[in-house]
PDB file of C-alpha atoms in Angstrom:
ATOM      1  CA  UNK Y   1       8.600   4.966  17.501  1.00 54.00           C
ATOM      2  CA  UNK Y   2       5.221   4.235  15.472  1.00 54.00           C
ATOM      3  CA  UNK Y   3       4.843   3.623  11.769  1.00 61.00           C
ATOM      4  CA  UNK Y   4       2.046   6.404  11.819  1.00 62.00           C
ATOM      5  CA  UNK Y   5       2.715  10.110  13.052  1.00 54.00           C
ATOM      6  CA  UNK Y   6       0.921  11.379  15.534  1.00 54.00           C
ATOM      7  CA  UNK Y   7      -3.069  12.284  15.648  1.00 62.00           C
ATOM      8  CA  UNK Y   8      -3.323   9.612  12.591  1.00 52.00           C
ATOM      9  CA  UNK Y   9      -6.348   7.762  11.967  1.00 54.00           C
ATOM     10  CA  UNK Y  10      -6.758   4.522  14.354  1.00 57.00           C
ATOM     11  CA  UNK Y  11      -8.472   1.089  13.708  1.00 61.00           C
ATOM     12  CA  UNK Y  12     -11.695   1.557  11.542  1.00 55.00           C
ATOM     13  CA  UNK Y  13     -14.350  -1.289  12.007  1.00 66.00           C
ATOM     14  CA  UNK Y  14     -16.005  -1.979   8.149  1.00 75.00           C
ATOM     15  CA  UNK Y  15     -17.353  -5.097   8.720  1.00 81.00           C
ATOM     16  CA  UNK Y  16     -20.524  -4.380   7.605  1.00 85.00           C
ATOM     17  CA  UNK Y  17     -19.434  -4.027   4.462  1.00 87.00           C
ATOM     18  CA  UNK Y  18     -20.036  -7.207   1.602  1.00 93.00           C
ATOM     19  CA  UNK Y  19     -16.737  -8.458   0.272  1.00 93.00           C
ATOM     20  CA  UNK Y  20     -17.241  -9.443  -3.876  1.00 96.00           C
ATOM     21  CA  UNK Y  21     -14.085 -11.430  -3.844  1.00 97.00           C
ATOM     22  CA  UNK Y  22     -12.481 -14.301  -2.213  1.00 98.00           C
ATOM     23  CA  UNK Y  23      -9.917 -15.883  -0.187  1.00 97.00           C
ATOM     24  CA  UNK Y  24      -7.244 -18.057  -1.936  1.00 98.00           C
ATOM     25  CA  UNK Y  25      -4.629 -19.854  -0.250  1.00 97.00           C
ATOM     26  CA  UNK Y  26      -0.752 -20.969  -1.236  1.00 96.00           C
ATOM     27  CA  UNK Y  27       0.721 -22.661   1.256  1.00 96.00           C
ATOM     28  CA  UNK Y  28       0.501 -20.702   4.355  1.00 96.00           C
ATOM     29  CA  UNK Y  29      -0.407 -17.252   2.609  1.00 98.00           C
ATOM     30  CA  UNK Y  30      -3.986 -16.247   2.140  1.00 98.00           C
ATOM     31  CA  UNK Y  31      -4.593 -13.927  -0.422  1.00 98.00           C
ATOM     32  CA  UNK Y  32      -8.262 -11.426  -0.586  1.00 98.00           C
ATOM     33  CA  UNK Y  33      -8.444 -11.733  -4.576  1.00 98.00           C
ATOM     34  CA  UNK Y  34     -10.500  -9.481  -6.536  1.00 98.00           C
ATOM     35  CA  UNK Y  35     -11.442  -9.353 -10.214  1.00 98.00           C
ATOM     36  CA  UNK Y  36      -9.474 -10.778 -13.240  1.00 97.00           C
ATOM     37  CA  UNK Y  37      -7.305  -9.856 -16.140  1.00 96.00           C
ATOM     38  CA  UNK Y  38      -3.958  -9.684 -17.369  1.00 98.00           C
ATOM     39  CA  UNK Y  39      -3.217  -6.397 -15.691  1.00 98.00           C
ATOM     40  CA  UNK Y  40      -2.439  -7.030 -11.670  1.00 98.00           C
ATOM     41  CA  UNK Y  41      -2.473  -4.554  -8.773  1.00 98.00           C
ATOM     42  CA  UNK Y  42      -0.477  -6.527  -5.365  1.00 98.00           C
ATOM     43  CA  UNK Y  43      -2.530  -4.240  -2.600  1.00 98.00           C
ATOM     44  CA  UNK Y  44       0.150  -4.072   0.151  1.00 98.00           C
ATOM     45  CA  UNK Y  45      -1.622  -3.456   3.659  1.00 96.00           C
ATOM     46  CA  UNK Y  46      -1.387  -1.006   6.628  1.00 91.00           C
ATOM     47  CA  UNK Y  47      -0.468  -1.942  10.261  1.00 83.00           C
ATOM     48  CA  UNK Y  48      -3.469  -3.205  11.044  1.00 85.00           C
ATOM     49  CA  UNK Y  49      -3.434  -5.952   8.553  1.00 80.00           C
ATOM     50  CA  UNK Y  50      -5.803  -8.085   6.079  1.00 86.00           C
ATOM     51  CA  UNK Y  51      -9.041  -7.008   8.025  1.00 87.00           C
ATOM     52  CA  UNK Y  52      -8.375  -3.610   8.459  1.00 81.00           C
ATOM     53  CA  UNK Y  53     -10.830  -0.452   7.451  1.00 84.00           C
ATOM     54  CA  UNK Y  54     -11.607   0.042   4.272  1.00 92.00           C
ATOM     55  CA  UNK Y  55      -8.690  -1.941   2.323  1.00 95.00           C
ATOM     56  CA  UNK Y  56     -11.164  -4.763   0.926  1.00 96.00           C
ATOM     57  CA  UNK Y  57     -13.543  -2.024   0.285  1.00 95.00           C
ATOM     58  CA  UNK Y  58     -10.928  -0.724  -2.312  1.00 96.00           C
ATOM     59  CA  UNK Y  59      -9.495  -3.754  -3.624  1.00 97.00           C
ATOM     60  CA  UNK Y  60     -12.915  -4.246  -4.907  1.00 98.00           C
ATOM     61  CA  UNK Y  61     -13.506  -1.245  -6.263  1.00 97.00           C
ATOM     62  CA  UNK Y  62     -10.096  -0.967  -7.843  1.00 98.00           C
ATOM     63  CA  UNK Y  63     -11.210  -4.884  -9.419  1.00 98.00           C
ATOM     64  CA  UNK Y  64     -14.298  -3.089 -11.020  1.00 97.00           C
ATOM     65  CA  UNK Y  65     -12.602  -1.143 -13.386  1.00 97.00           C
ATOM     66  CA  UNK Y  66     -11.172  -4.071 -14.708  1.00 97.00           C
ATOM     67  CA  UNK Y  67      -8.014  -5.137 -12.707  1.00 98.00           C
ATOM     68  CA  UNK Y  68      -7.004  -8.642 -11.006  1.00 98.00           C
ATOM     69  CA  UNK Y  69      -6.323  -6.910  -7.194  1.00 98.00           C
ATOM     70  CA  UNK Y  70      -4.482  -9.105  -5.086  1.00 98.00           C
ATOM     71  CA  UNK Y  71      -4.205  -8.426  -1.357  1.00 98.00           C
ATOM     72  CA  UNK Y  72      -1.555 -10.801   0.701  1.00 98.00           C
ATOM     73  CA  UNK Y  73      -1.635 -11.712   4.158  1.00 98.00           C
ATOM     74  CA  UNK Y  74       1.482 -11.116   5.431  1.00 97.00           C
ATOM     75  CA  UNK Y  75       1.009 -11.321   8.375  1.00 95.00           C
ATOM     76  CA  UNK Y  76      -0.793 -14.555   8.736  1.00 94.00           C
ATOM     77  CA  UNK Y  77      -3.722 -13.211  10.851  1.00 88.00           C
ATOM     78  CA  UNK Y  78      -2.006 -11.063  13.000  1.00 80.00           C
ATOM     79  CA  UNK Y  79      -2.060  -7.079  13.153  1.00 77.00           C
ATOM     80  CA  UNK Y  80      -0.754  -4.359  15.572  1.00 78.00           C
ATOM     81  CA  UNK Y  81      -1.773  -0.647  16.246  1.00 74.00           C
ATOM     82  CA  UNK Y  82       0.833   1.607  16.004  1.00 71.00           C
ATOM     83  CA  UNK Y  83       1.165   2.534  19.394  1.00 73.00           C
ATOM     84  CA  UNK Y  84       0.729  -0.422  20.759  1.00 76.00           C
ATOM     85  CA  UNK Y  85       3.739  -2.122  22.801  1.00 79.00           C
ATOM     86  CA  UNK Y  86       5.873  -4.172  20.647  1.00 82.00           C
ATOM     87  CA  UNK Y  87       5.868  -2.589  17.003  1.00 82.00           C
ATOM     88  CA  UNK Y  88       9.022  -1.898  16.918  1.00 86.00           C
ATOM     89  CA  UNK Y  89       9.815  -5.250  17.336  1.00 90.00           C
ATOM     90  CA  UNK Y  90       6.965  -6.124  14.649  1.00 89.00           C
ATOM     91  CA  UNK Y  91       8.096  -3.688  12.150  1.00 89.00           C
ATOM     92  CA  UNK Y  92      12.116  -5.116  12.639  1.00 93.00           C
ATOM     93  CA  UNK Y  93      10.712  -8.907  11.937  1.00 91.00           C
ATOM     94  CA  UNK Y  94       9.290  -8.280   8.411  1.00 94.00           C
ATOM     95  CA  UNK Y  95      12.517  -7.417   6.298  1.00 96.00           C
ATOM     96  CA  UNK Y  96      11.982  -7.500   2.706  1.00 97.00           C
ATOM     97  CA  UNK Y  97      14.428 -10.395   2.961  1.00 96.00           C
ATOM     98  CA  UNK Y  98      11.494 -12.186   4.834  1.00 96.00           C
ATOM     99  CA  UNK Y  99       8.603 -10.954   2.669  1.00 97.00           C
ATOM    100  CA  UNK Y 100      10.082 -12.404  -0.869  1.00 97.00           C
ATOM    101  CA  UNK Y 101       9.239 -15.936  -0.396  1.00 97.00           C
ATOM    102  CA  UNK Y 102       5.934 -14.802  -0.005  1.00 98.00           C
ATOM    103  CA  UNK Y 103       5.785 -12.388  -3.049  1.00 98.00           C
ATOM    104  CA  UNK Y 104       7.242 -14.850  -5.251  1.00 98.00           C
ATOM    105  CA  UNK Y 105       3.805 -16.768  -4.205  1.00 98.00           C
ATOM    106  CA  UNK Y 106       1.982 -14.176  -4.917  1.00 98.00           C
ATOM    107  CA  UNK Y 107       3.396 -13.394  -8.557  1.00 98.00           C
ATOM    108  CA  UNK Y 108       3.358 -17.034  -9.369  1.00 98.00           C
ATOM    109  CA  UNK Y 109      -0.670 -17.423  -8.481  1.00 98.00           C
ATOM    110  CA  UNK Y 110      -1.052 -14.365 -10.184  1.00 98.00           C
ATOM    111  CA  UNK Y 111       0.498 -15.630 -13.228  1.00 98.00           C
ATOM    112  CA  UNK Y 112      -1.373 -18.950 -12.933  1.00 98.00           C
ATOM    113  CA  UNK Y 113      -4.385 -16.933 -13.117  1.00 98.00           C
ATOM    114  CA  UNK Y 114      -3.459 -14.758 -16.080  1.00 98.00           C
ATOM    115  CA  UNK Y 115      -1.956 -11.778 -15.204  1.00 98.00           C
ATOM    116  CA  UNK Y 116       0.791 -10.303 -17.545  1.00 97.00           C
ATOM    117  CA  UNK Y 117       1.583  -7.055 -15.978  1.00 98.00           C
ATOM    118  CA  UNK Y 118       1.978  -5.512 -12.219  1.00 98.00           C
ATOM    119  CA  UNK Y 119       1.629  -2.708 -10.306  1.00 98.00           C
ATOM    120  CA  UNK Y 120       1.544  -2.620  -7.034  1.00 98.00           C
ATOM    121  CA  UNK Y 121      -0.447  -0.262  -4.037  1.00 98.00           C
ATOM    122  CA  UNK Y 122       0.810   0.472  -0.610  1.00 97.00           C
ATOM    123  CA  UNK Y 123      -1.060   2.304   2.446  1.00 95.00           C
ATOM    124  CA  UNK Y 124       1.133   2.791   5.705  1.00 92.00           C
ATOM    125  CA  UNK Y 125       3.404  -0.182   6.198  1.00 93.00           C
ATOM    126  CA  UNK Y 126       2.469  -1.289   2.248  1.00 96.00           C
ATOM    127  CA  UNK Y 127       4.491   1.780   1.190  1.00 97.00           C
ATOM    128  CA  UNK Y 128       8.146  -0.316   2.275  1.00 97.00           C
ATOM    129  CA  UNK Y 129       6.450  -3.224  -0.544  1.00 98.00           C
ATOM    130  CA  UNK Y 130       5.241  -1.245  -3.181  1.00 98.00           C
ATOM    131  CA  UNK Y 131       9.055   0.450  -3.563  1.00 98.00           C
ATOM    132  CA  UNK Y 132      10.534  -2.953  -3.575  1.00 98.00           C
ATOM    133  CA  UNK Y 133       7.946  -4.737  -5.801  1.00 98.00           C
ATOM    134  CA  UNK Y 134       8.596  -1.350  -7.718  1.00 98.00           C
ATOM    135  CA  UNK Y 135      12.382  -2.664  -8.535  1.00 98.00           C
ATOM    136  CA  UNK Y 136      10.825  -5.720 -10.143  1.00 97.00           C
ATOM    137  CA  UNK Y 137      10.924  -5.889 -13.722  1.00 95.00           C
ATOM    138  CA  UNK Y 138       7.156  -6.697 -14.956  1.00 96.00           C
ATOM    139  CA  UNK Y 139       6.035  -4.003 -12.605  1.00 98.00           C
ATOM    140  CA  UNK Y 140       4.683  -0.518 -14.225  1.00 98.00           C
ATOM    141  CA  UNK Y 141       3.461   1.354 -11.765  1.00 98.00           C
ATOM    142  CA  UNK Y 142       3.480   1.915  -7.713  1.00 98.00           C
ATOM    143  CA  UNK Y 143       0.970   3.972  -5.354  1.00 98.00           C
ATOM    144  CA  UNK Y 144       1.475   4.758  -2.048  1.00 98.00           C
ATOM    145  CA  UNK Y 145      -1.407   6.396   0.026  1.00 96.00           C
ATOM    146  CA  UNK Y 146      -0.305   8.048   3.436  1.00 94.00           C
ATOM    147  CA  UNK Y 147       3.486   5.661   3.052  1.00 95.00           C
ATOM    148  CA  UNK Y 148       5.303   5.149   5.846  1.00 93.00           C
ATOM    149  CA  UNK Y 149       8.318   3.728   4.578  1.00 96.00           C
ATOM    150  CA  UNK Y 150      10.574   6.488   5.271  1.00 95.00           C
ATOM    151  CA  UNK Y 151      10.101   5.023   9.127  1.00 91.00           C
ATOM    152  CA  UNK Y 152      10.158   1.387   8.132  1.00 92.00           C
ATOM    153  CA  UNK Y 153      13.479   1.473   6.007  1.00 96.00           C
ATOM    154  CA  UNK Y 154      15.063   3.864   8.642  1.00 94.00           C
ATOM    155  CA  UNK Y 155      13.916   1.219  11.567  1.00 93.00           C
ATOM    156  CA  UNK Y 156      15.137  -1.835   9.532  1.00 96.00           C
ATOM    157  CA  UNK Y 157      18.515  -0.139   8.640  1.00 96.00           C
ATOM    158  CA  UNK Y 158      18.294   0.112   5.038  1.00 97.00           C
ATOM    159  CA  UNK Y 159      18.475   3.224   3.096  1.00 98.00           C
ATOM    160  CA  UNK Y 160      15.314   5.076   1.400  1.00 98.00           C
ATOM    161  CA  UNK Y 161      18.119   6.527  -1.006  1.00 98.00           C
ATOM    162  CA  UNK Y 162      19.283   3.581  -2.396  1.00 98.00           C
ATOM    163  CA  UNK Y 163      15.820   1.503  -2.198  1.00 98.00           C
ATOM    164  CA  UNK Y 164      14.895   4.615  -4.574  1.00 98.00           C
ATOM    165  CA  UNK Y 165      17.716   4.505  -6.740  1.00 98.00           C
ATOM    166  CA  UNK Y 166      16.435   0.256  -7.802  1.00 98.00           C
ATOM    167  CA  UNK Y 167      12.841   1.944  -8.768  1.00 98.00           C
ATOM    168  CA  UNK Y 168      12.218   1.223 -12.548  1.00 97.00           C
ATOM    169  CA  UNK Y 169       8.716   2.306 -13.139  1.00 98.00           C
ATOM    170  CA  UNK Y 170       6.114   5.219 -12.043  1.00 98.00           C
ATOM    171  CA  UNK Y 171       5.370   6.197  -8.766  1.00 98.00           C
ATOM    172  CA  UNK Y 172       2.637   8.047  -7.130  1.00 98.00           C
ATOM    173  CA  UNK Y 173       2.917   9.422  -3.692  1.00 98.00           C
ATOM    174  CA  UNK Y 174      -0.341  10.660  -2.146  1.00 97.00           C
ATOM    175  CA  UNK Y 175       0.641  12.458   0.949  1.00 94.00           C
ATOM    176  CA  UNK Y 176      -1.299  13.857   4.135  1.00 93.00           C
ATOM    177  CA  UNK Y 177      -0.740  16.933   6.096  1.00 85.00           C
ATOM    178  CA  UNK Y 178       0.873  15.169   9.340  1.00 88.00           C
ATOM    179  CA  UNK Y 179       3.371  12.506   6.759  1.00 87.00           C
ATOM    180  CA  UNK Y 180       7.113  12.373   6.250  1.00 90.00           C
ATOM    181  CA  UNK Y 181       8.703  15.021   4.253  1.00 94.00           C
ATOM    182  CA  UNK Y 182      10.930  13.172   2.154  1.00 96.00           C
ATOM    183  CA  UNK Y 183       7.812  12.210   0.608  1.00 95.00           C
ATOM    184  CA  UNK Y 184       6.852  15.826   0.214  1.00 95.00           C
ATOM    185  CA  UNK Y 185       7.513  18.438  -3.236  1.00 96.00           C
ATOM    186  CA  UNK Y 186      11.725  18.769  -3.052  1.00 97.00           C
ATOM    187  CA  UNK Y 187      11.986  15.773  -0.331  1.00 97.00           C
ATOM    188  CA  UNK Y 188      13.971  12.267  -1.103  1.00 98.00           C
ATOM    189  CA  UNK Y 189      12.092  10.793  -3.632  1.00 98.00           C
ATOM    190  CA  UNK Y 190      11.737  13.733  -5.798  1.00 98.00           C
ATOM    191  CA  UNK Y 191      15.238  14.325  -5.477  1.00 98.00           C
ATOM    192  CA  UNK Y 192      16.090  10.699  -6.431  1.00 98.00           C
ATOM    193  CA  UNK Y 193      12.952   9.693  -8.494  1.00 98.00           C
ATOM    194  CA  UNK Y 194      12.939  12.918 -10.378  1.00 98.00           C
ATOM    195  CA  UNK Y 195      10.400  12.417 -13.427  1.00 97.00           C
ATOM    196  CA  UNK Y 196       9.410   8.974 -12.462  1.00 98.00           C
ATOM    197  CA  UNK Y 197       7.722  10.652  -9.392  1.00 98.00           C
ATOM    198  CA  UNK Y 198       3.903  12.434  -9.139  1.00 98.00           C
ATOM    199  CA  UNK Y 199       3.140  13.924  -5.779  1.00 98.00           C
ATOM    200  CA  UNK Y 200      -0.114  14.721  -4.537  1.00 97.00           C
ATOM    201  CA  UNK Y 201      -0.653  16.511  -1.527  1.00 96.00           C
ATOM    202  CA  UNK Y 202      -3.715  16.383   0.955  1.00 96.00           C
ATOM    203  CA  UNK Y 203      -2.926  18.970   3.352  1.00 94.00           C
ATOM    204  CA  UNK Y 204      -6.492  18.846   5.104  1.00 93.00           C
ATOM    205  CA  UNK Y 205      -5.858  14.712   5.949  1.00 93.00           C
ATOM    206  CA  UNK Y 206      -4.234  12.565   8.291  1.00 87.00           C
ATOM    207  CA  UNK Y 207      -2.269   9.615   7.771  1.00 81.00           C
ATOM    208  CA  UNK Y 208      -4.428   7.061   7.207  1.00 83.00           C
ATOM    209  CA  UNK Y 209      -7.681   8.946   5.405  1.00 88.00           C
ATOM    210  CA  UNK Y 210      -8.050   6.316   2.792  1.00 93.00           C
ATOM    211  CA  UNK Y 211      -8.814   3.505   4.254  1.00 92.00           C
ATOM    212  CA  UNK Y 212      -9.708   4.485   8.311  1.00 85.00           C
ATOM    213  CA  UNK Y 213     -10.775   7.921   8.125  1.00 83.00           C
ATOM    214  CA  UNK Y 214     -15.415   8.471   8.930  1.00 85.00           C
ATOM    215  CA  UNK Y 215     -16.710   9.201   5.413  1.00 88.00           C
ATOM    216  CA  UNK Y 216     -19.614  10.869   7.228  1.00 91.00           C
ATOM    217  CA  UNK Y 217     -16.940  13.910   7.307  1.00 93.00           C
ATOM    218  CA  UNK Y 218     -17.288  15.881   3.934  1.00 96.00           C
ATOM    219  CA  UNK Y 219     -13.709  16.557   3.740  1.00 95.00           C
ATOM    220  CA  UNK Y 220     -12.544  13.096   4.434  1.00 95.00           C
ATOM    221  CA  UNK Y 221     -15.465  12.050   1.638  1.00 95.00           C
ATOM    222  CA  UNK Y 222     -13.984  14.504  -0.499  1.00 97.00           C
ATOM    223  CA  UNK Y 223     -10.008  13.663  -0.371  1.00 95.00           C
ATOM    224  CA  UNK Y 224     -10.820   9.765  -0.499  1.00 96.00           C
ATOM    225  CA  UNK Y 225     -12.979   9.972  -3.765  1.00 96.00           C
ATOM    226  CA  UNK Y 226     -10.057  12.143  -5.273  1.00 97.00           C
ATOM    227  CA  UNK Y 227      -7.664   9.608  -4.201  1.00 97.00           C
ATOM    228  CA  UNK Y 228      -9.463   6.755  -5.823  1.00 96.00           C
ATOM    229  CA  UNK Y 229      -9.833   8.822  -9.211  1.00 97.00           C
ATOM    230  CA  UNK Y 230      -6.204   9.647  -8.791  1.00 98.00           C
ATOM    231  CA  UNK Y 231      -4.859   5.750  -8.240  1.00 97.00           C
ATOM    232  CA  UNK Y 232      -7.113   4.397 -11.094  1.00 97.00           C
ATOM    233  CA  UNK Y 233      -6.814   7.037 -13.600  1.00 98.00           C
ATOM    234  CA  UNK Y 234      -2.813   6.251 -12.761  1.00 98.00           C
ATOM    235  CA  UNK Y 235      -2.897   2.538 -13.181  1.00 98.00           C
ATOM    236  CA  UNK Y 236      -5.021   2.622 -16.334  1.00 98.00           C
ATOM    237  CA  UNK Y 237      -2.239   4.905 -17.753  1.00 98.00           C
ATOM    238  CA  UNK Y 238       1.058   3.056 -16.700  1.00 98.00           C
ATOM    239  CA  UNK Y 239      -0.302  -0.783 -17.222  1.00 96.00           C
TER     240      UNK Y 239
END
């Protein structure tokens, strides 16, 4: 089983593009950290990790309207396609359980550095974090571009129900054509979010558009600039 469905976008190279923030380190954990402020956005990653398309790309641009953008490497230099052999076994060894020490890092640098408020961001994988950093009381808001964590919570045995029920603040599901339909209009989370819950839909994309689709495609150009306007225009409201 993969994280993505099928015909989503692979690995995009985008390292021609100039990074604007920097690497900070706690412990073991590098962070990407972009921008300053008292309002916080934790930028969870996809499968292919802290190097992968265009996730820099909009951590910065999400720091240049004025928001402190953290992006945490989980995985410690590592990353995995999603049909490559051995996800499974990835996927099963990062258990929220496993990722809190590493959070609670994260919020207390982030706290060190000013912030006051969170929200968090989630593409593929980053989905799983942004509902569970989404149960956390200083957080205000959660996005999830193209989530997978319908897969992830079904593959680590834990149920999207109840993970939905802990939810305490705004969510924002922006869906492709080819992704899950409990994240869909009258799937799971609108049944159990309700009014906390905005769905957009982008039927013409494929999991993974925001961050790994070519931007040389007019459509793909399209979708990902309304995607952007729709995740700022959302945190600006909810933080």
């Amino acid at each position: 089983m993969s994280c993505c469905p099928p015909k989503s976008h692979s690995f995009l190279d985008n390292s021609e593009y100039t990074c604007t923030g920097t690497i900070e380190k706690v412990d073991d954990l590098e962070m990407y950290v972009s921008g300053s402020g008292e309002k916080c956005v934790i930028w969870n990653y996809d499968i292919f990790g802290f190097d992968g398309g265009r996730t820099r790309q909009n951590v910065d641009l999400l720091a240049s309207y004025g928001f402190m953008v953290i992006l945490p490497d989980y995985y410690r230099g590592f990353f995995i396609g999603p049909t490559d052999p051995g996800l499974v076994d990835h996927i099963k060894s990062y258990p929220y359980s496993k990722l809190e020490s590493d959070v609670n890092k994260v919020l207390e640098f982030a706290r060190g550095s000013g912030a006051k408020v969170f929200g968090s961001m989630g593409t593929c994988w980053g989905s799983y974090l942004v509902i569970k950093l989404s149960a956390l009381p200083d957080f205000k808001a959660g996005v999830s571009m193209h989530p997978s964590h319908p897969k992830m919570m079904m593959l680590l045995d834990e149920s999207e129900e109840e993970a939905y029920k802990q939810v305490c603040c705004k969510q924002l599901f922006m869906s492709a054509g080819n992704d899950h339909e409990n994240l869909l209009p009258g799937g799971l989370g609108e049944k159990v979010l309700g009014d906390k819950l905005t769905i957009e839909e982008f039927p013409d994309m494929v999991h993974g558009w925001t961050t790994r689709s070519d931007l040389s495609d007019a459509k793909n150009k399209r979708d990902v600039d309304r995607a952007v306007n729709l995740y700022i225009d959302f945190y600006k409201k909810n933080m």
